[in-house]
C-alpha positions as a Python dict, from the first residue, in 0.01 Angstrom:
ca = {
    (1, 'M'): (0, 0, 0),
    (2, 'K'): (139, -295, -184),
    (3, 'M'): (48, -633, 7),
    (4, 'L'): (74, -1008, -65),
    (5, 'K'): (284, -975, -383),
    (6, 'R'): (142, -1249, -627),
    (7, 'V'): (505, -1381, -696),
    (8, 'S'): (562, -1504, -324),
    (9, 'A'): (179, -1597, -251),
    (10, 'V'): (112, -1789, -562),
    (11, 'A'): (231, -2134, -446),
    (12, 'M'): (13, -2125, -158),
    (13, 'C'): (-289, -1943, -305),
    (14, 'A'): (-322, -2153, -614),
    (15, 'V'): (-568, -2355, -482),
    (16, 'L'): (-586, -2727, -557),
    (17, 'A'): (-239, -2716, -739),
    (18, 'S'): (-257, -2951, -1045),
    (19, 'S'): (-107, -3270, -1013),
    (20, 'V'): (-21, -3522, -1322),
    (21, 'A'): (-336, -3586, -1517),
    (22, 'V'): (-482, -3962, -1445),
    (23, 'T'): (-795, -4095, -1572),
    (24, 'A'): (-1039, -4121, -1243),
    (25, 'L'): (-1124, -4461, -1120),
    (26, 'A'): (-1431, -4594, -1269),
    (27, 'T'): (-1687, -4863, -1132),
    (28, 'E'): (-1409, -5157, -1194),
    (29, 'V'): (-1121, -5170, -973),
    (30, 'T'): (-796, -5002, -1107),
    (31, 'K'): (-461, -5152, -998),
    (32, 'P'): (-228, -4940, -804),
    (33, 'T'): (59, -4785, -997),
    (34, 'S'): (369, -4782, -774),
    (35, 'A'): (254, -4684, -454),
    (36, 'A'): (61, -4410, -597),
    (37, 'S'): (-306, -4309, -526),
    (38, 'T'): (-558, -4224, -782),
    (39, 'P'): (-644, -3825, -847),
    (40, 'V'): (-1007, -3748, -837),
    (41, 'D'): (-1180, -3603, -1181),
    (42, 'V'): (-1229, -3242, -1081),
    (43, 'D'): (-1464, -3200, -1371),
    (44, 'E'): (-1684, -3452, -1153),
    (45, 'H'): (-1667, -3249, -823),
    (46, 'T'): (-1865, -2950, -740),
    (47, 'F'): (-1726, -2641, -565),
    (48, 'V'): (-1819, -2312, -413),
    (49, 'A'): (-1635, -1995, -301),
    (50, 'Y'): (-1616, -1777, -13),
    (51, 'Q'): (-1461, -1421, -6),
    (52, 'I'): (-1196, -1382, 261),
    (53, 'F'): (-1011, -1091, 133),
    (54, 'T'): (-1098, -810, -124),
    (55, 'A'): (-830, -628, -299),
    (56, 'D'): (-749, -401, -603),
    (57, 'Y'): (-532, -520, -869),
    (58, 'E'): (-409, -312, -1141),
    (59, 'A'): (-375, -496, -1479),
    (60, 'G'): (-13, -570, -1584),
    (61, 'T'): (125, -613, -1226),
    (62, 'D'): (196, -910, -1015),
    (63, 'Y'): (32, -803, -696),
    (64, 'L'): (-281, -699, -511),
    (65, 'T'): (-319, -380, -314),
    (66, 'N'): (-550, -201, -73),
    (67, 'V'): (-637, -541, 97),
    (68, 'K'): (-952, -558, 331),
    (69, 'W'): (-1182, -831, 517),
    (70, 'G'): (-1414, -986, 255),
    (71, 'S'): (-1788, -1056, 335),
    (72, 'N'): (-1765, -1445, 391),
    (73, 'I'): (-1528, -1431, 704),
    (74, 'K'): (-1605, -1440, 1075),
    (75, 'V'): (-1312, -1198, 1114),
    (76, 'V'): (-1277, -1187, 1521),
    (77, 'D'): (-1332, -1543, 1540),
    (78, 'F'): (-1061, -1628, 1278),
    (79, 'I'): (-806, -1409, 1415),
    (80, 'N'): (-846, -1536, 1761),
    (81, 'A'): (-814, -1884, 1606),
    (82, 'L'): (-499, -1802, 1420),
    (83, 'K'): (-356, -1637, 1758),
    (84, 'T'): (-411, -1965, 1944),
    (85, 'S'): (-319, -2250, 1693),
    (86, 'D'): (-54, -2476, 1775),
    (87, 'V'): (84, -2421, 1414),
    (88, 'L'): (18, -2074, 1345),
    (89, 'K'): (26, -1873, 1689),
    (90, 'T'): (387, -1785, 1635),
    (91, 'Y'): (285, -1558, 1332),
    (92, 'F'): (-38, -1415, 1437),
    (93, 'T'): (-12, -1382, 1823),
    (94, 'G'): (59, -978, 1818),
    (95, 'I'): (-267, -893, 1561),
    (96, 'V'): (-570, -742, 1741),
    (97, 'A'): (-890, -935, 1681),
    (98, 'E'): (-1100, -698, 1548),
    (99, 'N'): (-1285, -642, 1229),
    (100, 'T'): (-1079, -349, 1097),
    (101, 'D'): (-879, -283, 750),
    (102, 'E'): (-577, -284, 981),
    (103, 'S'): (-616, -629, 1096),
    (104, 'A'): (-663, -721, 732),
    (105, 'D'): (-352, -567, 630),
    (106, 'A'): (-171, -724, 938),
    (107, 'V'): (-277, -1090, 872),
    (108, 'A'): (-204, -1035, 473),
    (109, 'K'): (144, -895, 579),
    (110, 'V'): (221, -1201, 761),
    (111, 'L'): (144, -1414, 471),
    (112, 'N'): (353, -1155, 245),
    (113, 'D'): (665, -1191, 488),
    (114, 'N'): (682, -1528, 487),
    (115, 'P'): (687, -1689, 166),
    (116, 'E'): (904, -1988, 299),
    (117, 'V'): (638, -2079, 535),
    (118, 'F'): (298, -2006, 368),
    (119, 'S'): (352, -2213, 41),
    (120, 'S'): (374, -2523, -109),
    (121, 'D'): (689, -2716, -1),
    (122, 'T'): (678, -2982, -297),
    (123, 'A'): (465, -2953, -611),
    (124, 'D'): (211, -3153, -489),
    (125, 'K'): (195, -3080, -99),
    (126, 'Y'): (125, -2800, 100),
    (127, 'S'): (313, -2680, 417),
    (128, 'A'): (149, -2741, 729),
    (129, 'E'): (105, -2380, 779),
    (130, 'T'): (-70, -2325, 463),
    (131, 'R'): (-328, -2606, 530),
    (132, 'A'): (-394, -2513, 908),
    (133, 'F'): (-432, -2135, 766),
    (134, 'A'): (-689, -2240, 509),
    (135, 'K'): (-854, -2495, 748),
    (136, 'L'): (-950, -2237, 984),
    (137, 'A'): (-1063, -1999, 706),
    (138, 'D'): (-1299, -2302, 637),
    (139, 'Q'): (-1432, -2314, 996),
    (140, 'F'): (-1516, -1954, 1021),
    (141, 'R'): (-1651, -1880, 690),
    (142, 'T'): (-2006, -1734, 675),
    (143, 'G'): (-2282, -1636, 439),
    (144, 'D'): (-2388, -1744, 101),
    (145, 'A'): (-2124, -1914, -104),
    (146, 'I'): (-2026, -1781, -461),
    (147, 'A'): (-2058, -1993, -758),
    (148, 'T'): (-1729, -2085, -889),
    (149, 'T'): (-1847, -2015, -1258),
    (150, 'A'): (-1920, -1636, -1142),
    (151, 'T'): (-1703, -1355, -1217),
    (152, 'V'): (-1582, -1225, -905),
    (153, 'P'): (-1386, -916, -792),
    (154, 'A'): (-1019, -912, -738),
    (155, 'G'): (-918, -1086, -378),
    (156, 'Y'): (-856, -1387, -194),
    (157, 'Y'): (-1122, -1652, -195),
    (158, 'L'): (-1163, -2000, -12),
    (159, 'I'): (-1257, -2272, -238),
    (160, 'V'): (-1448, -2540, -91),
    (161, 'D'): (-1560, -2899, -230),
    (162, 'T'): (-1922, -2938, -196),
    (163, 'T'): (-1913, -3272, -393),
    (164, 'T'): (-2163, -3541, -297),
    (165, 'I'): (-1907, -3831, -277),
    (166, 'T'): (-1958, -4157, -438),
    (167, 'D'): (-1735, -4445, -371),
    (168, 'P'): (-1420, -4431, -426),
    (169, 'D'): (-1364, -4064, -395),
    (170, 'A'): (-1223, -3799, -178),
    (171, 'F'): (-1282, -3423, -100),
    (172, 'N'): (-1027, -3190, -199),
    (173, 'L'): (-859, -2969, 73),
    (174, 'S'): (-1013, -2639, 96),
    (175, 'L'): (-744, -2386, 20),
    (176, 'L'): (-728, -2000, -88),
    (177, 'N'): (-729, -1893, -453),
    (178, 'M'): (-600, -1551, -549),
    (179, 'V'): (-820, -1376, -811),
    (180, 'T'): (-678, -1122, -1047),
    (181, 'D'): (-885, -1147, -1348),
    (182, 'G'): (-1221, -1244, -1204),
    (183, 'A'): (-1186, -1596, -1301),
    (184, 'L'): (-1195, -1870, -1000),
    (185, 'N'): (-982, -2139, -1157),
    (186, 'I'): (-992, -2499, -1007),
    (187, 'T'): (-783, -2795, -1074),
    (188, 'S'): (-736, -3131, -865),
    (189, 'K'): (-556, -3178, -569),
    (190, 'A'): (-745, -3445, -374),
    (191, 'D'): (-683, -3819, -434),
    (192, 'Y'): (-749, -4137, -266),
    (193, 'P'): (-584, -4475, -202),
    (194, 'M'): (-649, -4819, -389),
    (195, 'L'): (-648, -5171, -293),
    (196, 'E'): (-492, -5476, -465),
    (197, 'K'): (-568, -5858, -334),
    (198, 'K'): (-343, -6152, -427),
    (199, 'V'): (-350, -6516, -418),
    (200, 'Y'): (-31, -6754, -403),
    (201, 'E'): (-17, -7009, -680),
    (202, 'N'): (230, -7320, -650),
    (203, 'S'): (167, -7420, -986),
    (204, 'Y'): (319, -7717, -1111),
    (205, 'D'): (475, -7787, -1464),
    (206, 'D'): (572, -8132, -1643),
    (207, 'S'): (855, -8195, -1445),
    (208, 'N'): (644, -8181, -1141),
    (209, 'D'): (839, -7845, -1003),
    (210, 'I'): (720, -7517, -870),
    (211, 'S'): (660, -7306, -1184),
    (212, 'T'): (807, -6976, -1201),
    (213, 'A'): (484, -6852, -1417),
    (214, 'G'): (384, -6525, -1269),
    (215, 'D'): (690, -6480, -1068),
    (216, 'R'): (747, -6105, -962),
    (217, 'I'): (505, -5992, -1220),
    (218, 'K'): (516, -5636, -1234),
    (219, 'N'): (233, -5419, -1289),
    (220, 'E'): (298, -5040, -1395),
    (221, 'G'): (555, -5039, -1107),
    (222, 'L'): (417, -5235, -809),
    (223, 'T'): (575, -5581, -802),
    (224, 'Y'): (448, -5878, -621),
    (225, 'G'): (644, -6183, -469),
    (226, 'A'): (704, -6499, -670),
    (227, 'G'): (382, -6700, -740),
    (228, 'F'): (137, -6395, -618),
    (229, 'N'): (-129, -6330, -864),
    (230, 'D'): (-503, -6345, -906),
    (231, 'T'): (-575, -6703, -983),
    (232, 'A'): (-470, -7033, -797),
    (233, 'D'): (-582, -7392, -777),
    (234, 'Y'): (-545, -7610, -432),
    (235, 'E'): (-635, -7938, -304),
    (236, 'I'): (-924, -7940, -39),
    (237, 'G'): (-764, -7946, 308),
    (238, 'E'): (-480, -7709, 193),
    (239, 'T'): (-377, -7372, 335),
    (240, 'V'): (-398, -7093, 81),
    (241, 'Y'): (-194, -6775, 123),
    (242, 'F'): (-339, -6436, 40),
    (243, 'E'): (-223, -6080, 71),
    (244, 'L'): (-381, -5730, 80),
    (245, 'L'): (-210, -5442, -20),
    (246, 'G'): (-344, -5067, 38),
    (247, 'T'): (-174, -4767, -95),
    (248, 'V'): (-213, -4413, 99),
    (249, 'A'): (-353, -4089, -39),
    (250, 'S'): (-47, -3889, -172),
    (251, 'N'): (-212, -3598, 50),
    (252, 'Y'): (-199, -3819, 350),
    (253, 'D'): (-10, -3521, 542),
    (254, 'E'): (-283, -3282, 487),
    (255, 'Y'): (-511, -3525, 730),
    (256, 'K'): (-496, -3460, 1110),
    (257, 'T'): (-604, -3831, 1148),
    (258, 'Y'): (-657, -4089, 888),
    (259, 'F'): (-925, -4385, 917),
    (260, 'Y'): (-793, -4683, 739),
    (261, 'E'): (-991, -5034, 748),
    (262, 'F'): (-907, -5354, 532),
    (263, 'N'): (-1238, -5591, 488),
    (264, 'D'): (-1227, -5918, 349),
    (265, 'T'): (-1480, -6184, 274),
    (266, 'M'): (-1439, -6536, 182),
    (267, 'G'): (-1671, -6770, -5),
    (268, 'T'): (-1822, -7087, 178),
    (269, 'G'): (-1543, -7292, 28),
    (270, 'L'): (-1277, -7117, 230),
    (271, 'T'): (-1236, -7119, 614),
    (272, 'N'): (-1022, -6830, 755),
    (273, 'Q'): (-771, -6936, 1006),
    (274, 'K'): (-754, -6571, 1162),
    (275, 'N'): (-371, -6542, 1142),
    (276, 'Y'): (-298, -6199, 1032),
    (277, 'N'): (49, -5997, 993),
    (278, 'V'): (29, -5642, 880),
    (279, 'Y'): (316, -5461, 739),
    (280, 'V'): (433, -5098, 628),
    (281, 'L'): (633, -5125, 306),
    (282, 'N'): (867, -4816, 206),
    (283, 'A'): (1038, -4801, -133),
    (284, 'N'): (1412, -4815, -115),
    (285, 'S'): (1648, -4523, -271),
    (286, 'A'): (1557, -4691, -632),
    (287, 'G'): (1191, -4660, -563),
    (288, 'E'): (1146, -5037, -525),
    (289, 'Y'): (931, -5192, -246),
    (290, 'P'): (998, -5498, -84),
    (291, 'V'): (816, -5825, -205),
    (292, 'Q'): (707, -6129, -62),
    (293, 'N'): (914, -6435, 3),
    (294, 'D'): (768, -6780, -53),
    (295, 'K'): (419, -6799, 46),
    (296, 'G'): (388, -6437, 160),
    (297, 'T'): (646, -6377, 422),
    (298, 'Y'): (842, -6028, 442),
    (299, 'D'): (1160, -6006, 566),
    (300, 'T'): (1165, -5799, 880),
    (301, 'A'): (1555, -5743, 855),
    (302, 'D'): (1483, -5522, 599),
    (303, 'A'): (1483, -5158, 679),
    (304, 'N'): (1174, -5085, 459),
    (305, 'V'): (959, -5337, 627),
    (306, 'T'): (792, -5287, 932),
    (307, 'L'): (579, -5555, 1121),
    (308, 'V'): (287, -5332, 1301),
    (309, 'D'): (223, -5417, 1649),
    (310, 'S'): (-128, -5571, 1679),
    (311, 'S'): (-223, -5274, 1928),
    (312, 'K'): (-234, -5056, 1688),
    (313, 'Y'): (-543, -5195, 1483),
    (314, 'I'): (-822, -5381, 1586),
    (315, 'V'): (-936, -5715, 1437),
    (316, 'T'): (-1317, -5838, 1387),
    (317, 'D'): (-1344, -6177, 1222),
    (318, 'D'): (-1544, -6508, 1174),
    (319, 'A'): (-1485, -6840, 1007),
    (320, 'S'): (-1552, -6643, 666),
    (321, 'S'): (-1454, -6288, 700),
    (322, 'F'): (-1248, -6032, 881),
    (323, 'S'): (-1184, -5644, 904),
    (324, 'I'): (-853, -5493, 1030),
    (325, 'K'): (-918, -5127, 1127),
    (326, 'F'): (-705, -4852, 1202),
    (327, 'E'): (-878, -4574, 1395),
    (328, 'N'): (-581, -4347, 1308),
    (329, 'L'): (-336, -4478, 1072),
    (330, 'K'): (-100, -4171, 1176),
    (331, 'D'): (-51, -4379, 1493),
    (332, 'V'): (193, -4576, 1328),
    (333, 'A'): (490, -4369, 1249),
    (334, 'E'): (642, -4544, 962),
    (335, 'V'): (352, -4477, 725),
    (336, 'K'): (411, -4204, 498),
    (337, 'S'): (207, -4076, 170),
    (338, 'T'): (399, -4325, -47),
    (339, 'S'): (362, -4639, 185),
    (340, 'I'): (205, -4962, 121),
    (341, 'V'): (-8, -5134, 401),
    (342, 'A'): (19, -5509, 337),
    (343, 'V'): (-189, -5765, 539),
    (344, 'E'): (-85, -6148, 533),
    (345, 'Y'): (-327, -6409, 607),
    (346, 'T'): (-434, -6763, 528),
    (347, 'A'): (-750, -6966, 473),
    (348, 'V'): (-790, -7351, 438),
    (349, 'L'): (-995, -7463, 117),
    (350, 'N'): (-1260, -7696, 280),
    (351, 'D'): (-1521, -7952, 169),
    (352, 'D'): (-1780, -7703, 81),
    (353, 'A'): (-1529, -7571, -215),
    (354, 'V'): (-1692, -7521, -551),
    (355, 'L'): (-1551, -7745, -806),
    (356, 'G'): (-1447, -7567, -1155),
    (357, 'R'): (-1600, -7236, -1245),
    (358, 'P'): (-1691, -7004, -1105),
    (359, 'G'): (-1451, -7106, -838),
    (360, 'N'): (-1399, -6991, -468),
    (361, 'K'): (-1394, -6603, -461),
    (362, 'N'): (-1221, -6405, -187),
    (363, 'T'): (-1276, -6011, -221),
    (364, 'G'): (-1121, -5752, -30),
    (365, 'S'): (-1197, -5369, -5),
    (366, 'L'): (-1054, -5071, 195),
    (367, 'K'): (-1221, -4824, 370),
    (368, 'F'): (-1067, -4481, 417),
    (369, 'S'): (-1087, -4094, 537),
    (370, 'N'): (-1167, -3884, 211),
    (371, 'N'): (-1215, -3536, 384),
    (372, 'P'): (-878, -3350, 468),
    (373, 'N'): (-1055, -3052, 600),
    (374, 'Y'): (-1083, -2959, 962),
    (375, 'K'): (-1411, -3167, 1024),
    (376, 'G'): (-1295, -3468, 809),
    (377, 'D'): (-1084, -3653, 1068),
    (378, 'G'): (-1246, -3994, 988),
    (379, 'S'): (-1367, -4054, 1371),
    (380, 'D'): (-1662, -4301, 1391),
    (381, 'D'): (-1914, -4048, 1425),
    (382, 'Q'): (-1832, -3872, 1080),
    (383, 'E'): (-1926, -4185, 859),
    (384, 'E'): (-1980, -3925, 563),
    (385, 'D'): (-1616, -3868, 555),
    (386, 'K'): (-1507, -4204, 473),
    (387, 'S'): (-1522, -4372, 128),
    (388, 'K'): (-1474, -4733, 2),
    (389, 'T'): (-1243, -4853, -280),
    (390, 'P'): (-1403, -5090, -525),
    (391, 'D'): (-1388, -5484, -436),
    (392, 'D'): (-1089, -5655, -563),
    (393, 'T'): (-1146, -6055, -613),
    (394, 'V'): (-901, -6345, -670),
    (395, 'I'): (-1035, -6695, -737),
    (396, 'V'): (-913, -7054, -592),
    (397, 'F'): (-1029, -7340, -797),
    (398, 'T'): (-1018, -7713, -719),
    (399, 'Y'): (-1137, -8017, -926),
    (400, 'K'): (-1233, -8343, -926),
    (401, 'V'): (-1170, -8679, -1122),
    (402, 'T'): (-1451, -8926, -1206),
    (403, 'G'): (-1377, -9294, -1359),
    (404, 'T'): (-1597, -9562, -1496),
    (405, 'K'): (-1483, -9930, -1433),
    (406, 'K'): (-1574, -10143, -1748),
    (407, 'D'): (-1531, -10469, -1910),
    (408, 'S'): (-1258, -10455, -2168),
    (409, 'V'): (-1440, -10647, -2421),
    (410, 'T'): (-1810, -10563, -2377),
    (411, 'K'): (-1761, -10205, -2268),
    (412, 'N'): (-2022, -10264, -2000),
    (413, 'P'): (-1989, -10083, -1667),
    (414, 'L'): (-1864, -10329, -1364),
    (415, 'T'): (-1892, -10292, -990),
    (416, 'G'): (-1719, -10400, -716),
    (417, 'A'): (-1376, -10230, -777),
    (418, 'E'): (-1194, -10036, -517),
    (419, 'F'): (-913, -9749, -564),
    (420, 'T'): (-687, -9537, -373),
    (421, 'L'): (-574, -9205, -542),
    (422, 'T'): (-269, -9024, -383),
    (423, 'S'): (-136, -8668, -447),
    (424, 'A'): (224, -8649, -577),
    (425, 'K'): (277, -8319, -421),
    (426, 'T'): (134, -8378, -60),
    (427, 'G'): (114, -8737, -44),
    (428, 'K'): (-230, -8728, 62),
    (429, 'S'): (-485, -8984, -17),
    (430, 'F'): (-829, -8889, -116),
    (431, 'T'): (-1153, -9036, -53),
    (432, 'I'): (-1285, -9248, -320),
    (433, 'T'): (-1675, -9281, -342),
    (434, 'Y'): (-1838, -9533, -555),
    (435, 'G'): (-2148, -9541, -745),
    (436, 'D'): (-2376, -9847, -824),
    (437, 'D'): (-2324, -9800, -1201),
    (438, 'G'): (-1944, -9863, -1204),
    (439, 'T'): (-1828, -9516, -1128),
    (440, 'F'): (-1571, -9385, -878),
    (441, 'S'): (-1470, -9042, -794),
    (442, 'A'): (-1249, -8794, -613),
    (443, 'K'): (-1295, -8449, -538),
    (444, 'G'): (-1104, -8159, -425),
    (445, 'L'): (-771, -8208, -608),
    (446, 'D'): (-506, -7929, -747),
    (447, 'A'): (-347, -7935, -1072),
    (448, 'G'): (-67, -8178, -1107),
    (449, 'K'): (16, -8538, -1070),
    (450, 'Y'): (-182, -8820, -880),
    (451, 'T'): (-141, -9174, -858),
    (452, 'L'): (-445, -9398, -892),
    (453, 'T'): (-400, -9774, -783),
    (454, 'E'): (-663, -10053, -773),
    (455, 'T'): (-692, -10260, -468),
    (456, 'K'): (-968, -10484, -541),
    (457, 'A'): (-1091, -10582, -890),
    (458, 'P'): (-1470, -10711, -958),
    (459, 'D'): (-1524, -11041, -898),
    (460, 'G'): (-1391, -11260, -1201),
    (461, 'Y'): (-1168, -10987, -1315),
    (462, 'R'): (-797, -10948, -1299),
    (463, 'L'): (-657, -10658, -1070),
    (464, 'L'): (-466, -10403, -1251),
    (465, 'S'): (-81, -10473, -1251),
    (466, 'Q'): (45, -10126, -1228),
    (467, 'S'): (-119, -9812, -1109),
    (468, 'I'): (-231, -9529, -1358),
    (469, 'E'): (-72, -9157, -1332),
    (470, 'V'): (-332, -8884, -1373),
    (471, 'E'): (-209, -8562, -1440),
    (472, 'L'): (-441, -8263, -1445),
    (473, 'K'): (-345, -7957, -1629),
    (474, 'S'): (-544, -7645, -1533),
    (475, 'G'): (-553, -7329, -1776),
    (476, 'L'): (-525, -7065, -1540),
    (477, 'L'): (-481, -6710, -1682),
    (478, 'C'): (-163, -6624, -1460),
    (479, 'V'): (12, -6914, -1570),
    (480, 'V'): (-110, -6921, -1927),
    (481, 'D'): (-109, -6542, -2006),
    (482, 'P'): (119, -6416, -1716),
    (483, 'D'): (157, -6081, -1893),
    (484, 'N'): (-209, -5988, -1870),
    (485, 'C'): (-300, -6148, -1522),
    (486, 'Q'): (-212, -5862, -1312),
    (487, 'T'): (-462, -5626, -1509),
    (488, 'W'): (-761, -5875, -1494),
    (489, 'D'): (-1040, -5817, -1279),
    (490, 'V'): (-1343, -6026, -1150),
    (491, 'A'): (-1697, -5854, -1158),
    (492, 'T'): (-1915, -6144, -1281),
    (493, 'D'): (-1926, -6533, -1280),
    (494, 'A'): (-1881, -6499, -1659),
    (495, 'E'): (-1520, -6378, -1599),
    (496, 'A'): (-1442, -6707, -1437),
    (497, 'K'): (-1404, -6836, -1784),
    (498, 'E'): (-1098, -6573, -1811),
    (499, 'A'): (-964, -6686, -1492),
    (500, 'L'): (-975, -7092, -1586),
    (501, 'K'): (-947, -7088, -1948),
    (502, 'S'): (-942, -7495, -1963),
    (503, 'L'): (-906, -7820, -1773),
    (504, 'T'): (-746, -8113, -1931),
    (505, 'A'): (-558, -8442, -1805),
    (506, 'T'): (-339, -8715, -1935),
    (507, 'L'): (-351, -9084, -1830),
    (508, 'N'): (-8, -9263, -1830),
    (509, 'C'): (-4, -9660, -1776),
    (510, 'A'): (182, -9953, -1888),
    (511, 'E'): (-142, -10155, -1987),
    (512, 'T'): (-408, -10042, -2214),
    (513, 'V'): (-679, -10026, -1931),
    (514, 'A'): (-771, -9655, -1915),
    (515, 'A'): (-895, -9389, -2156),
    (516, 'I'): (-996, -9016, -2110),
    (517, 'T'): (-1353, -8952, -2195),
    (518, 'S'): (-1353, -8561, -2129),
    (519, 'T'): (-1316, -8394, -2452),
    (520, 'D'): (-1467, -8042, -2453),
    (521, 'T'): (-1167, -7859, -2234),
    (522, 'D'): (-1414, -7556, -2173),
    (523, 'E'): (-1690, -7786, -2031),
    (524, 'C'): (-1434, -7966, -1822),
    (525, 'A'): (-1348, -7628, -1643),
    (526, 'D'): (-1695, -7539, -1614),
    (527, 'A'): (-1763, -7900, -1403),
    (528, 'G'): (-1406, -7887, -1277),
    (529, 'E'): (-1427, -8261, -1371),
    (530, 'I'): (-1231, -8521, -1596),
    (531, 'T'): (-1368, -8844, -1666),
    (532, 'F'): (-1215, -9162, -1791),
    (533, 'D'): (-1282, -9532, -1818),
    (534, 'V'): (-1058, -9790, -1667),
    (535, 'F'): (-1089, -10122, -1817),
    (536, 'N'): (-1047, -10494, -1657),
    (537, 'T'): (-1032, -10828, -1822),
    (538, 'K'): (-1175, -11132, -1708),
    (539, 'T'): (-986, -11394, -1529),
    (540, 'F'): (-855, -11725, -1705),
    (541, 'I'): (-842, -12042, -1507),
    (542, 'L'): (-621, -12296, -1639),
    (543, 'P'): (-665, -12686, -1520),
    (544, 'F'): (-442, -12794, -1232),
    (545, 'T'): (-446, -13130, -992),
    (546, 'G'): (-779, -13174, -875),
    (547, 'S'): (-958, -12956, -1084),
    (548, 'T'): (-1258, -13026, -1301),
    (549, 'G'): (-1051, -13100, -1598),
    (550, 'T'): (-866, -13382, -1401),
    (551, 'M'): (-1177, -13481, -1267),
    (552, 'M'): (-1313, -13552, -1624),
    (553, 'I'): (-1045, -13747, -1726),
    (554, 'Y'): (-1067, -13966, -1416),
    (555, 'V'): (-1439, -14008, -1490),
    (556, 'A'): (-1363, -14112, -1848),
    (557, 'G'): (-1109, -14349, -1743),
    (558, 'L'): (-1359, -14524, -1489),
    (559, 'A'): (-1619, -14536, -1749),
    (560, 'L'): (-1377, -14712, -1960),
    (561, 'V'): (-1289, -14940, -1701),
    (562, 'V'): (-1647, -15027, -1629),
    (563, 'L'): (-1727, -15086, -1966),
    (564, 'A'): (-1448, -15315, -2045),
    (565, 'A'): (-1576, -15531, -1715),
    (566, 'V'): (-1913, -15557, -1862),
    (567, 'M'): (-1791, -15695, -2207),
    (568, 'I'): (-1578, -15953, -2022),
    (569, 'I'): (-1854, -16059, -1811),
    (570, 'K'): (-2084, -16091, -2120),
    (571, 'K'): (-1819, -16272, -2303),
    (572, 'R'): (-1798, -16518, -2012),
    (573, 'A'): (-2155, -16573, -2001),
    (574, 'K'): (-2173, -16686, -2353),
    (575, 'N'): (-1921, -16925, -2302),
}
């Protein structure tokens, strides 16, 4: 009897249907491409086969005949599971649960007579019925596995992914493979999500306006909001805006439940403010995703933006880290296989911030379900069914200026001067620390303009008549090379040289009273410090009434009067 015509069953039974070939993620983090996930490399996976049906195949035809139960299936249990499955019972309810050729023929006839049900409903997504059938076959398989390299008789075989998963990776869905030529042909069907982390940079240009460098930079389809990239610099005490963007595996629909957890770790220089917004982002009809407005705020009036209720996830946090965990992401109805899940949050750059390189790192990762098969629901007691993306890191930089007070003639250091330094951007006045060697410094500065004002001069020296404008210029990667900054990764401290390429400054003042002494821009970036000299001129005192000069004239005049008197007295005595 002709059963399971090959033409009608190929879509279902061509196990692990091929998707577009993409290089698998290596040890370094790979950036998301649109909202796509990363297909696994089937060559790096191991598989075994189990015989579900045997059959006869006549060369040159497109079908199998004489279908019988194979040696690797618990027939009665399998049929009973088909008859009681919420998804499948409509199709199998009348089949007698017994290990006979008739029951094999009856099950095969259901598959053959319903090709529109037991097939792929898109090129890369299996129908719910196909997935349910394969999962039950996986659940009730038995006996020794067959090597996928073996030559096997014609029939239907369950292909099972037995890879020892190494992060980041995921198992393939177990599905049936129809064999006519003795070969078990396997291509990749599984994939996994990816994570992207961004920080908001409010760069300043020469006119002290917010720079557009890095504005809506596109990385292979995924667009970020204005100013969001991988590097930024801030003043200590400022609020820093961050975002985590997670994609979803394209075979998301093949999971019964889906574990999904963001994890974020901040350096000691960043203090978590513990304020989180979680969004689901979906593409519009043009395939474009919503992007952040200024400082990471999504427009919830957009139909493609959903603010997720906090009851859907669990937050665990402290001053330097947090996790946002979805025990089952499928509880959020708006999430699809093409969605992006975004987390907005802020931290404050604190007094422990590192100056210059390697900067203050903030690292994120994503933990996710990796097994779509019947036992891979991602529950807490199945830790082996979860994987983790590589860390993605952004860096926040901050800087310092150090001046030395000197005599304008001798160039010797002077002590006793006092200054104020004020930010043109925030209006903040910075604490000045003074050294016994005539130095003074302020730390925790952003790139941009500052006003340095002398409020007290050293004894015997004139106060500077005008303030000095100090402008710090940072060579952030995403400002000086925006085309490459979205594909740059942080793995070691050495790569901070790529993140912050240089640090320079200019001093603008009417008097010739200051000079930059930092000359090596790379050295400055390492230390995060610009050094300069400020010169003072000695006080010149002019004569005035009651002064020493006038007194000397009086004394000289008096001496002349006394001398004249003496001479008169002597002359009279002679006479």
